[in-house]
Short mmCIF file of C-alpha atoms in Angstrom, two decimals:
data_model
loop_
_atom_site.label_atom_id
_atom_site.label_comp_id
_atom_site.label_asym_id
_atom_site.label_seq_id
_atom_site.Cartn_x
_atom_site.Cartn_y
_atom_site.Cartn_z
CA MET J 1 -14.07 -13.88 -35.15
CA ASP J 2 -16.44 -13.78 -32.17
CA SER J 3 -13.47 -13.74 -29.80
CA LEU J 4 -11.92 -10.82 -31.69
CA THR J 5 -15.19 -8.88 -31.63
CA ASN J 6 -15.67 -9.53 -27.93
CA LEU J 7 -12.07 -8.56 -27.22
CA MET J 8 -12.62 -5.24 -28.98
CA SER J 9 -15.62 -4.65 -26.74
CA GLY J 10 -13.35 -5.49 -23.81
CA PHE J 11 -11.00 -2.68 -24.81
CA GLY J 12 -14.02 -0.38 -24.72
CA VAL J 13 -14.46 -1.37 -21.08
CA VAL J 14 -10.78 -0.77 -20.26
CA PHE J 15 -10.51 2.60 -21.97
CA THR J 16 -12.38 4.53 -19.31
CA PRO J 17 -10.49 6.84 -16.95
CA GLU J 18 -11.40 4.81 -13.86
CA ASN J 19 -10.46 1.40 -15.27
CA LEU J 20 -7.23 2.66 -16.85
CA LEU J 21 -6.26 4.19 -13.52
CA PHE J 22 -6.77 0.90 -11.67
CA VAL J 23 -4.85 -1.08 -14.32
CA PHE J 24 -1.94 1.35 -13.88
CA LEU J 25 -2.19 1.16 -10.08
CA GLY J 26 -2.28 -2.63 -10.19
CA VAL J 27 0.83 -3.18 -12.30
CA THR J 28 2.72 -0.41 -10.46
CA ILE J 29 1.88 -1.84 -7.04
CA GLY J 30 2.72 -5.32 -8.35
CA THR J 31 6.15 -4.20 -9.50
CA ILE J 32 6.84 -2.44 -6.21
CA ILE J 33 5.84 -5.37 -3.99
CA GLY J 34 7.79 -7.70 -6.25
CA VAL J 35 10.87 -5.57 -5.60
CA LEU J 36 10.38 -5.53 -1.84
CA PRO J 37 11.64 -8.85 -0.42
CA GLY J 38 9.23 -10.42 2.02
CA LEU J 39 6.03 -8.81 0.69
CA GLY J 40 4.59 -10.83 -2.21
CA PRO J 41 1.42 -10.63 -4.31
CA THR J 42 -0.59 -12.88 -2.00
CA ALA J 43 -0.17 -10.62 1.03
CA THR J 44 -0.70 -7.49 -1.06
CA ILE J 45 -3.90 -8.72 -2.68
CA ALA J 46 -5.16 -9.75 0.75
CA LEU J 47 -4.52 -6.20 1.96
CA LEU J 48 -6.31 -4.73 -1.07
CA LEU J 49 -9.47 -6.83 -0.73
CA PRO J 50 -11.35 -4.21 1.34
CA ILE J 51 -10.85 -1.66 -1.45
CA THR J 52 -12.72 -3.88 -3.91
CA TYR J 53 -15.96 -3.24 -2.02
CA SER J 54 -16.00 0.40 -3.02
CA ILE J 55 -15.16 0.09 -6.75
CA THR J 56 -16.73 -1.67 -9.72
CA PRO J 57 -16.07 -5.39 -10.26
CA GLU J 58 -14.23 -4.64 -13.51
CA ALA J 59 -11.87 -2.13 -11.88
CA ALA J 60 -11.31 -4.41 -8.88
CA ILE J 61 -10.30 -7.50 -10.86
CA MET J 62 -8.21 -5.49 -13.32
CA MET J 63 -6.27 -4.02 -10.41
CA LEU J 64 -5.78 -7.34 -8.61
CA ALA J 65 -4.76 -9.10 -11.84
CA GLY J 66 -2.25 -6.32 -12.49
CA VAL J 67 -0.76 -6.81 -9.03
CA TYR J 68 -0.34 -10.52 -9.78
CA TYR J 69 1.43 -10.42 -13.13
CA GLY J 70 3.18 -7.15 -12.29
CA SER J 71 4.85 -8.78 -9.29
CA MET J 72 6.35 -11.44 -11.57
CA TYR J 73 8.69 -8.83 -13.07
CA GLY J 74 9.23 -6.85 -9.88
CA GLY J 75 10.71 -9.93 -8.20
CA THR J 76 13.24 -10.16 -11.01
CA ILE J 77 14.95 -6.92 -9.98
CA THR J 78 16.08 -8.18 -6.58
CA SER J 79 16.96 -11.59 -8.01
CA VAL J 80 19.29 -10.04 -10.57
CA LEU J 81 20.81 -7.28 -8.46
CA LEU J 82 20.98 -8.87 -5.01
CA ARG J 83 20.30 -12.58 -5.53
CA ILE J 84 17.29 -12.14 -3.23
CA PRO J 85 14.12 -13.30 -5.01
CA GLY J 86 11.40 -10.73 -4.40
CA GLU J 87 8.95 -13.40 -5.57
CA ALA J 88 9.33 -17.20 -5.42
CA ALA J 89 8.93 -17.52 -9.20
CA SER J 90 12.08 -15.41 -9.67
CA ALA J 91 14.29 -17.64 -7.52
CA ILE J 92 15.70 -19.54 -10.50
CA THR J 93 16.49 -16.24 -12.25
CA ALA J 94 18.95 -15.37 -9.49
CA LEU J 95 21.31 -18.14 -10.58
CA ASP J 96 22.40 -16.47 -13.81
CA GLY J 97 20.95 -12.99 -13.33
CA TYR J 98 23.16 -12.22 -10.34
CA GLU J 99 26.21 -13.59 -12.10
CA MET J 100 25.48 -11.22 -14.99
CA THR J 101 25.32 -8.35 -12.49
CA LYS J 102 28.73 -9.32 -11.09
CA GLN J 103 30.03 -9.17 -14.67
CA GLY J 104 28.61 -5.65 -15.08
CA ARG J 105 25.67 -6.86 -17.21
CA GLY J 106 22.80 -6.48 -14.76
CA GLY J 107 21.09 -3.95 -17.05
CA PRO J 108 20.79 -6.30 -20.07
CA ALA J 109 19.59 -9.06 -17.72
CA LEU J 110 16.74 -6.85 -16.49
CA GLY J 111 16.09 -5.62 -20.02
CA ILE J 112 15.75 -9.08 -21.54
CA ALA J 113 13.57 -10.12 -18.59
CA ALA J 114 11.21 -7.19 -19.26
CA ILE J 115 11.08 -7.89 -23.00
CA GLY J 116 10.63 -11.63 -22.50
CA SER J 117 7.90 -11.07 -19.92
CA PHE J 118 6.09 -8.75 -22.32
CA ILE J 119 6.29 -11.19 -25.22
CA GLY J 120 5.34 -14.21 -23.12
CA GLY J 121 2.49 -12.35 -21.44
CA THR J 122 1.11 -10.94 -24.69
CA ILE J 123 1.05 -14.30 -26.46
CA ALA J 124 -0.49 -15.91 -23.38
CA ILE J 125 -3.23 -13.25 -23.39
CA ILE J 126 -4.05 -14.13 -27.01
CA GLY J 127 -4.18 -17.80 -25.99
CA LEU J 128 -6.43 -16.88 -23.06
CA ALA J 129 -8.84 -15.03 -25.37
CA LEU J 130 -8.99 -17.95 -27.80
CA ILE J 131 -9.07 -20.90 -25.41
CA ALA J 132 -11.16 -19.63 -22.49
CA PRO J 133 -14.49 -19.50 -24.40
CA ALA J 134 -13.96 -23.07 -25.64
CA VAL J 135 -13.19 -24.27 -22.12
CA ALA J 136 -16.29 -22.50 -20.80
CA ALA J 137 -18.44 -24.05 -23.52
CA ALA J 138 -17.14 -27.53 -22.65
CA ALA J 139 -17.70 -26.85 -18.97
CA LEU J 140 -21.38 -26.20 -19.56
CA ARG J 141 -21.75 -29.99 -19.56
CA PHE J 142 -20.46 -30.09 -15.99
CA GLY J 143 -22.88 -31.12 -13.28
CA PRO J 144 -22.42 -31.36 -9.49
CA PRO J 145 -20.25 -34.54 -9.72
CA GLU J 146 -17.87 -32.84 -12.16
CA TYR J 147 -17.59 -29.72 -10.02
CA ALA J 148 -16.98 -31.78 -6.90
CA ALA J 149 -14.28 -33.77 -8.71
CA ILE J 150 -12.54 -30.72 -10.14
CA THR J 151 -12.43 -28.91 -6.79
CA ILE J 152 -10.91 -32.03 -5.25
CA LEU J 153 -8.36 -32.10 -8.10
CA GLY J 154 -7.48 -28.47 -7.45
CA LEU J 155 -6.89 -29.04 -3.75
CA VAL J 156 -4.86 -32.20 -4.37
CA LEU J 157 -2.63 -30.63 -7.02
CA VAL J 158 -1.97 -27.48 -5.00
CA THR J 159 -1.23 -29.59 -1.94
CA TYR J 160 1.14 -31.99 -3.69
CA LEU J 161 2.83 -29.78 -6.28
CA GLY J 162 3.00 -26.32 -4.78
CA THR J 163 4.22 -26.85 -1.24
CA LYS J 164 7.26 -28.08 0.69
CA SER J 165 5.74 -30.73 2.93
CA THR J 166 2.84 -32.82 1.64
CA VAL J 167 1.72 -34.01 5.08
CA LYS J 168 1.70 -30.50 6.54
CA SER J 169 -0.12 -29.16 3.48
CA VAL J 170 -2.82 -31.82 3.82
CA ILE J 171 -3.28 -30.89 7.48
CA ALA J 172 -3.53 -27.19 6.55
CA ALA J 173 -6.06 -27.93 3.79
CA LEU J 174 -8.21 -30.02 6.14
CA PHE J 175 -8.20 -27.20 8.67
CA GLY J 176 -9.28 -24.82 5.88
CA LEU J 177 -12.19 -27.12 5.02
CA LEU J 178 -13.18 -27.17 8.70
CA LEU J 179 -13.23 -23.35 8.81
CA ALA J 180 -15.33 -23.30 5.63
CA ALA J 181 -17.93 -25.48 7.38
CA VAL J 182 -18.56 -22.80 10.03
CA GLY J 183 -21.93 -21.14 9.41
CA PRO J 184 -25.19 -22.20 7.78
CA ASP J 185 -25.59 -25.66 6.25
CA PRO J 186 -25.88 -25.06 2.47
CA ILE J 187 -28.58 -27.71 2.03
CA GLN J 188 -30.60 -27.65 5.24
CA GLY J 189 -29.88 -24.09 6.37
CA THR J 190 -29.11 -25.03 9.99
CA SER J 191 -26.26 -23.40 11.88
CA ARG J 192 -22.99 -25.32 12.34
CA PHE J 193 -20.02 -24.73 14.65
CA SER J 194 -21.38 -21.37 15.78
CA PHE J 195 -21.01 -22.18 19.52
CA ASP J 196 -24.01 -19.92 20.23
CA MET J 197 -22.06 -16.91 18.96
CA PRO J 198 -24.25 -14.66 16.77
CA GLU J 199 -21.20 -13.49 14.81
CA LEU J 200 -20.51 -17.04 13.59
CA ILE J 201 -24.02 -17.82 12.39
CA SER J 202 -23.23 -16.50 8.90
CA GLY J 203 -19.74 -18.02 8.83
CA LEU J 204 -16.22 -16.64 8.83
CA ASP J 205 -15.26 -13.81 6.50
CA LEU J 206 -12.73 -14.54 3.75
CA VAL J 207 -11.19 -11.07 3.94
CA ALA J 208 -10.49 -11.37 7.66
CA ILE J 209 -8.95 -14.84 7.22
CA ALA J 210 -6.87 -13.87 4.18
CA MET J 211 -5.65 -10.56 5.58
CA GLY J 212 -4.68 -12.29 8.81
CA MET J 213 -2.93 -15.28 7.25
CA PHE J 214 -1.14 -13.47 4.43
CA GLY J 215 -1.02 -9.95 5.81
CA ILE J 216 -0.32 -9.99 9.55
CA GLY J 217 1.22 -13.48 9.49
CA GLU J 218 3.73 -12.57 6.78
CA ILE J 219 4.54 -9.25 8.44
CA MET J 220 5.30 -10.91 11.78
CA TYR J 221 7.36 -13.65 10.15
CA ASN J 222 9.46 -11.27 8.06
CA LEU J 223 9.95 -8.80 10.88
CA GLU J 224 11.37 -11.58 13.01
CA LYS J 225 13.71 -12.61 10.20
CA ARG J 226 14.64 -8.93 9.74
CA LEU J 227 14.55 -9.48 6.03
CA THR J 228 16.26 -6.44 4.57
CA SER J 229 18.23 -5.70 1.46
CA SER J 230 21.57 -6.23 3.10
CA GLY J 231 24.49 -6.33 0.75
CA THR J 232 25.64 -4.22 -2.14
CA ILE J 233 23.07 -3.37 -4.77
CA GLY J 234 24.43 -4.12 -8.22
CA THR J 235 24.99 -1.21 -10.55
CA ILE J 236 22.99 -0.76 -13.74
CA ASP J 237 24.56 0.68 -16.84
CA ARG J 238 22.73 0.10 -20.10
CA ILE J 239 19.33 -1.63 -20.05
CA LEU J 240 18.71 -2.67 -23.65
CA PRO J 241 20.30 -6.01 -24.60
CA THR J 242 22.83 -6.20 -27.41
CA LYS J 243 22.14 -7.89 -30.74
CA GLN J 244 23.98 -10.97 -29.51
CA ASP J 245 21.93 -10.99 -26.30
CA TRP J 246 18.75 -10.87 -28.35
CA LYS J 247 19.99 -13.62 -30.66
CA ASP J 248 20.80 -15.84 -27.68
CA SER J 249 17.43 -15.10 -26.06
CA ARG J 250 15.01 -15.57 -28.97
CA GLY J 251 14.81 -19.34 -28.58
CA PRO J 252 14.45 -19.31 -24.78
CA ILE J 253 11.71 -16.66 -24.98
CA ALA J 254 9.77 -18.71 -27.55
CA ARG J 255 10.17 -21.94 -25.59
CA GLY J 256 9.37 -20.23 -22.29
CA THR J 257 6.11 -18.87 -23.71
CA ILE J 258 5.04 -22.26 -25.05
CA LEU J 259 6.08 -24.07 -21.87
CA GLY J 260 4.66 -21.61 -19.35
CA PHE J 261 1.18 -21.42 -20.86
CA PRO J 262 0.02 -25.01 -20.15
CA ILE J 263 1.80 -25.15 -16.77
CA GLY J 264 -0.11 -22.04 -15.66
CA ILE J 265 -3.42 -23.74 -16.43
CA LEU J 266 -2.48 -26.69 -14.23
CA PRO J 267 -3.65 -26.30 -10.61
CA GLY J 268 -0.56 -26.14 -8.41
CA GLY J 269 1.67 -25.23 -11.35
CA GLY J 270 2.23 -21.51 -11.53
CA GLY J 271 5.35 -19.38 -11.73
CA VAL J 272 7.76 -21.50 -9.69
CA MET J 273 7.18 -24.68 -11.65
CA SER J 274 7.11 -22.95 -15.06
CA SER J 275 10.35 -21.02 -14.47
CA LEU J 276 12.06 -24.12 -13.13
CA ALA J 277 10.89 -26.23 -16.08
CA SER J 278 12.04 -23.55 -18.54
CA TYR J 279 15.49 -23.39 -16.93
CA ALA J 280 15.79 -27.18 -17.12
CA VAL J 281 14.81 -27.16 -20.81
CA GLU J 282 17.26 -24.39 -21.71
CA LYS J 283 20.08 -26.15 -19.95
CA LYS J 284 19.17 -29.35 -21.78
CA VAL J 285 19.12 -27.82 -25.28
CA ALA J 286 22.18 -25.58 -24.77
CA LYS J 287 25.33 -26.39 -26.72
CA ASP J 288 27.38 -25.62 -23.61
CA PRO J 289 25.33 -26.36 -20.45
CA SER J 290 28.31 -25.46 -18.26
CA ARG J 291 27.60 -21.76 -18.94
CA PHE J 292 24.45 -21.93 -16.84
CA GLY J 293 24.92 -20.64 -13.33
CA LYS J 294 27.80 -18.46 -14.59
CA GLY J 295 25.87 -15.67 -16.30
CA ALA J 296 24.03 -17.24 -19.24
CA ILE J 297 21.38 -14.81 -20.47
CA GLU J 298 19.27 -17.78 -21.60
CA GLY J 299 18.88 -18.66 -17.91
CA VAL J 300 17.16 -15.30 -17.41
CA ALA J 301 15.15 -14.97 -20.62
CA GLY J 302 13.49 -18.41 -20.56
CA PRO J 303 12.33 -18.58 -16.92
CA GLU J 304 11.13 -14.97 -16.83
CA THR J 305 9.10 -15.45 -19.99
CA ALA J 306 7.66 -18.73 -18.69
CA ASN J 307 6.55 -17.39 -15.32
CA ASN J 308 4.81 -14.39 -16.88
CA SER J 309 3.11 -16.61 -19.47
CA SER J 310 1.91 -18.97 -16.74
CA SER J 311 0.58 -16.12 -14.59
CA ILE J 312 -1.72 -15.10 -17.46
CA SER J 313 -2.89 -18.59 -18.44
CA ALA J 314 -3.74 -19.32 -14.79
CA PHE J 315 -6.84 -17.16 -15.30
CA ILE J 316 -8.34 -19.75 -17.69
CA PRO J 317 -9.46 -22.25 -15.00
CA LEU J 318 -10.39 -19.36 -12.68
CA LEU J 319 -12.69 -17.54 -15.10
CA THR J 320 -14.17 -20.57 -16.88
CA LEU J 321 -14.40 -23.18 -14.11
CA GLY J 322 -14.20 -21.11 -10.95
CA LEU J 323 -11.08 -23.08 -10.01
CA PRO J 324 -8.15 -21.05 -8.65
CA SER J 325 -4.78 -22.65 -9.35
CA ASN J 326 -2.92 -20.94 -6.50
CA ALA J 327 -3.44 -18.81 -3.40
CA VAL J 328 -3.32 -15.50 -5.30
CA LEU J 329 -6.11 -16.55 -7.64
CA ALA J 330 -8.05 -17.93 -4.68
CA LEU J 331 -8.11 -14.40 -3.28
CA ILE J 332 -9.16 -12.98 -6.65
CA LEU J 333 -11.94 -15.58 -6.70
CA GLY J 334 -12.93 -14.35 -3.25
CA ALA J 335 -12.99 -10.76 -4.53
CA LEU J 336 -15.34 -11.82 -7.35
CA MET J 337 -17.63 -13.68 -4.97
CA MET J 338 -17.77 -10.64 -2.69
CA GLN J 339 -19.13 -8.77 -5.73
CA ASP J 340 -21.82 -11.48 -6.11
CA ILE J 341 -20.09 -12.83 -9.22
CA THR J 342 -19.36 -16.54 -9.34
CA PRO J 343 -16.79 -17.48 -12.01
CA GLY J 344 -17.70 -20.49 -14.11
CA PRO J 345 -19.00 -21.61 -17.49
CA GLY J 346 -21.78 -19.01 -17.47
CA MET J 347 -19.55 -16.05 -16.67
CA ILE J 348 -18.88 -15.16 -20.32
CA ASP J 349 -22.60 -14.84 -21.04
CA GLU J 350 -23.64 -13.36 -17.69
CA HIS J 351 -20.76 -10.88 -17.25
CA PRO J 352 -19.16 -10.37 -20.69
CA GLU J 353 -17.98 -6.85 -19.84
CA LEU J 354 -16.01 -8.21 -16.89
CA PHE J 355 -14.64 -11.28 -18.66
CA TRP J 356 -13.45 -9.54 -21.82
CA GLY J 357 -12.55 -6.35 -19.99
CA VAL J 358 -10.11 -8.22 -17.73
CA ILE J 359 -8.49 -9.94 -20.74
CA ALA J 360 -8.16 -6.63 -22.61
CA SER J 361 -6.72 -4.97 -19.49
CA MET J 362 -3.89 -7.50 -19.53
CA PHE J 363 -2.75 -6.20 -22.92
CA ILE J 364 -2.70 -2.66 -21.56
CA GLY J 365 -1.07 -3.77 -18.32
CA ASN J 366 1.76 -5.52 -20.15
CA LEU J 367 2.43 -2.38 -22.19
CA ILE J 368 2.50 -0.30 -19.01
CA LEU J 369 4.90 -2.78 -17.41
CA LEU J 370 7.26 -2.53 -20.36
CA ALA J 371 7.07 1.26 -20.31
CA LEU J 372 7.68 1.36 -16.55
CA ASN J 373 10.43 -1.16 -16.18
CA LEU J 374 12.78 -0.28 -18.99
CA PRO J 375 13.33 3.46 -18.28
CA PHE J 376 12.49 3.53 -14.56
CA VAL J 377 14.19 0.39 -13.27
CA GLY J 378 16.73 2.54 -11.40
CA LEU J 379 13.90 4.18 -9.47
CA PHE J 380 12.47 0.82 -8.41
CA VAL J 381 15.93 -0.28 -7.27
CA GLN J 382 15.91 2.49 -4.67
CA LEU J 383 12.97 0.76 -2.97
CA LEU J 384 15.42 -1.89 -1.85
CA ARG J 385 16.70 0.61 0.71
CA VAL J 386 13.32 0.74 2.52
CA ARG J 387 13.45 -1.24 5.76
CA ILE J 388 11.00 -4.07 6.27
CA GLY J 389 10.08 -2.62 9.67
CA ILE J 390 8.64 0.51 8.05
CA ILE J 391 6.77 -1.54 5.46
CA GLY J 392 5.42 -3.87 8.13
CA GLY J 393 4.14 -1.06 10.33
CA VAL J 394 2.28 0.63 7.48
CA ALA J 395 0.86 -2.69 6.25
CA LEU J 396 -0.34 -3.62 9.73
CA LEU J 397 -2.19 -0.31 10.08
CA ILE J 398 -3.80 -0.82 6.66
CA THR J 399 -5.01 -4.30 7.57
CA LEU J 400 -6.67 -3.15 10.79
CA ILE J 401 -8.43 -0.23 9.11
CA GLY J 402 -9.33 -2.26 6.03
CA VAL J 403 -11.01 -5.18 7.77
CA TYR J 404 -12.96 -2.88 10.09
CA THR J 405 -14.37 -0.75 7.27
CA ILE J 406 -15.93 -3.82 5.59
CA SER J 407 -18.53 -4.62 8.24
CA TYR J 408 -17.67 -2.15 11.03
CA THR J 409 -17.47 -4.94 13.59
CA GLN J 410 -14.71 -5.63 16.07
CA PHE J 411 -15.30 -9.36 15.66
CA ASP J 412 -13.72 -9.43 12.19
CA MET J 413 -10.71 -7.57 13.57
CA TRP J 414 -10.27 -10.25 16.22
CA VAL J 415 -10.67 -12.98 13.60
CA MET J 416 -7.98 -11.30 11.50
CA ILE J 417 -5.60 -10.94 14.45
CA ILE J 418 -6.08 -14.58 15.47
CA ALA J 419 -5.66 -15.72 11.86
CA GLY J 420 -2.48 -13.64 11.65
CA PHE J 421 -1.05 -15.25 14.76
CA VAL J 422 -1.97 -18.71 13.43
CA GLY J 423 -0.40 -17.86 10.07
CA TYR J 424 2.79 -16.76 11.82
CA LEU J 425 2.95 -19.99 13.83
CA MET J 426 2.33 -22.01 10.66
CA ARG J 427 5.26 -20.37 8.88
CA LYS J 428 7.46 -20.88 11.92
CA THR J 429 6.64 -24.59 12.09
CA GLY J 430 6.91 -25.34 8.36
CA PHE J 431 3.22 -25.19 7.49
CA GLU J 432 2.07 -23.04 4.57
CA PRO J 433 -1.05 -20.85 4.74
CA ALA J 434 -1.83 -21.20 1.01
CA PRO J 435 -3.51 -24.66 1.14
CA LEU J 436 -5.59 -23.52 4.13
CA VAL J 437 -6.92 -20.40 2.40
CA LEU J 438 -7.47 -22.23 -0.89
CA ALA J 439 -9.42 -24.96 0.91
CA PHE J 440 -11.43 -22.30 2.75
CA VAL J 441 -12.40 -20.67 -0.57
CA LEU J 442 -13.18 -23.93 -2.37
CA GLY J 443 -14.73 -25.66 0.63
CA SER J 444 -18.26 -24.32 0.24
CA VAL J 445 -18.24 -24.96 -3.53
CA MET J 446 -17.00 -28.51 -3.02
CA GLU J 447 -19.49 -29.29 -0.23
CA ILE J 448 -22.50 -28.10 -2.20
CA ALA J 449 -21.46 -30.02 -5.33
CA PHE J 450 -20.61 -33.16 -3.35
CA ARG J 451 -23.89 -33.24 -1.45
CA GLN J 452 -25.94 -32.48 -4.55
CA SER J 453 -24.19 -35.39 -6.27
CA LEU J 454 -25.13 -37.73 -3.43
CA LEU J 455 -28.74 -36.55 -3.64
CA MET J 456 -28.71 -37.33 -7.37
CA SER J 457 -27.37 -40.86 -6.77
CA ASP J 458 -29.37 -41.69 -3.62
CA GLY J 459 -26.19 -41.61 -1.55
CA SER J 460 -24.02 -43.73 -3.88
CA LEU J 461 -20.41 -42.61 -4.40
CA SER J 462 -20.32 -44.49 -7.70
CA ILE J 463 -21.70 -41.41 -9.45
CA PHE J 464 -18.22 -39.86 -9.34
CA VAL J 465 -16.61 -42.69 -11.32
CA THR J 466 -19.44 -43.78 -13.64
CA ARG J 467 -19.82 -40.37 -15.31
CA PRO J 468 -17.10 -39.95 -17.98
CA ILE J 469 -15.84 -36.47 -17.08
CA SER J 470 -15.89 -36.82 -13.30
CA GLY J 471 -14.49 -40.35 -13.59
CA THR J 472 -11.55 -39.06 -15.64
CA ILE J 473 -10.88 -36.30 -13.13
CA ILE J 474 -10.98 -38.74 -10.22
CA ALA J 475 -8.52 -40.97 -12.12
CA VAL J 476 -6.17 -37.98 -12.45
CA VAL J 477 -6.52 -37.33 -8.71
CA ALA J 478 -5.58 -40.95 -8.00
CA LEU J 479 -2.63 -40.72 -10.40
CA VAL J 480 -1.31 -37.58 -8.69
CA ILE J 481 -1.56 -39.19 -5.25
CA VAL J 482 0.18 -42.38 -6.40
CA THR J 483 2.90 -40.40 -8.16
CA SER J 484 3.48 -38.30 -5.05
CA VAL J 485 3.73 -41.36 -2.81
CA VAL J 486 6.19 -43.03 -5.20
CA GLY J 487 8.17 -39.77 -5.41
CA ALA J 488 8.32 -39.56 -1.62
CA ILE J 489 9.66 -43.11 -1.41
CA ARG J 490 12.27 -42.37 -4.06
CA ARG J 491 13.34 -39.17 -2.31
CA ARG J 492 13.92 -41.08 0.89
CA ARG J 493 16.14 -43.45 -1.05
CA GLY J 494 17.98 -40.53 -2.65
CA GLN J 495 16.68 -41.28 -6.14
CA GLY J 496 14.14 -38.53 -6.68
CA ASN J 497 14.81 -36.45 -9.78
CA GLY J 498 11.38 -35.47 -11.09
CA ILE J 499 9.94 -32.03 -11.61
CA ILE J 500 7.99 -32.24 -8.33
CA ASP J 501 11.18 -32.95 -6.40
CA MET J 502 12.97 -30.10 -8.15
CA THR J 503 10.14 -27.69 -7.41
CA LYS J 504 10.09 -28.56 -3.72
CA GLN J 505 13.86 -28.30 -3.46
CA LEU J 506 13.73 -24.84 -5.05
CA ALA J 507 11.01 -23.76 -2.62
CA GLU J 508 13.12 -24.94 0.31
CA ASP J 509 16.18 -23.10 -1.01
#
């Protein structure tokens, strides 16, 4: 009952002209950038970070959250019509969605994706409202050892589960931790790695790093690839699915919702893993698995529902533990911290209007998405004709203006440009920027918790394994590492067939 009462108060926060406007802007921008191949939610949120300085925390997080889950559906449009995933989580949808388009059924594919995303997202929001307070209450028992252990778990899971090359991801994460160490020592207050440069005494700015890595770096990489919507755009006739389509999709939508929710909570899980797992389940339970890959609507309904459900549930560890499960949520965490709000167990009590307002905004955002994408899908399709060169030029100008207006210093512009060039080189050489940025965000939290733990134990590392909660988390970390090593050995022998292997193969494809 308390959750229901608090959720109603959250709707009171959302139903103000300013907040409603930013919810609408968020889901609309999310859909658009999902449609545009080569410009995903991570880069877009990085570009929008400077705007969050000038608006309220509630409006800022509602907008950024809307960009995130709105992009999940936007990426479906290009997957279905062009077999070009606008977002990585929609890659699996292209297998059957594009085949449906070739059969003249692209409209029902997009329609069932919109309906499934709405259902999965709505149920996940209810789960978020019910589960998050319980998680926060349990997390109140966390001390520095538990926080240190859980940040390590987050980095390990994102590194091992969400990237192509484990070794390269570890290197990127270590470099991110090194960058996070620049600035004042959190315990002693002395300056570190400043090289007698006054600009580095307070450390590097997250916005400059993120906008460079995900903004300029992505723009340069995609411009070089000349990623455009080449090919014939599939035609759309009717949007609403038939009764038979709905009958075939009910089970996949239900299973996708149930499957996507827990995967979204898992650090390193997210849309790619949830959609892939849903597709594997649907193919397993199907009476005729041979239909998959040839236009089975179940192959669209299940994965699309799962990735939207997981994108909502991913906010549980972010809001209750301060643990982002992917790069997008790491940037949203950064936006909160720039507003002097630190997500964690105390957030519900300290900032109830923000916590419950964001959850309530997701209900409204999902309704707006459904209203936008069913009647106006043809309008979004026309965005596929916009050249990446035009998009890149505009985005580059926005990044330069945006990072300068934060502190009005040229130093941050240089940091952003250098970070962009490094991000471009990383993409070119097979490294991913996400572990670096995630480690940069979590680095200060992890260092403070780790050093406080050592102070509590007089320098003994045993404190991390003798306390029940932190010991359990460390055991999970060890299990993930061992599993990854065994999986790597099996892959080299040509025997790997686990979900991690499948996820990495999908990312490479």
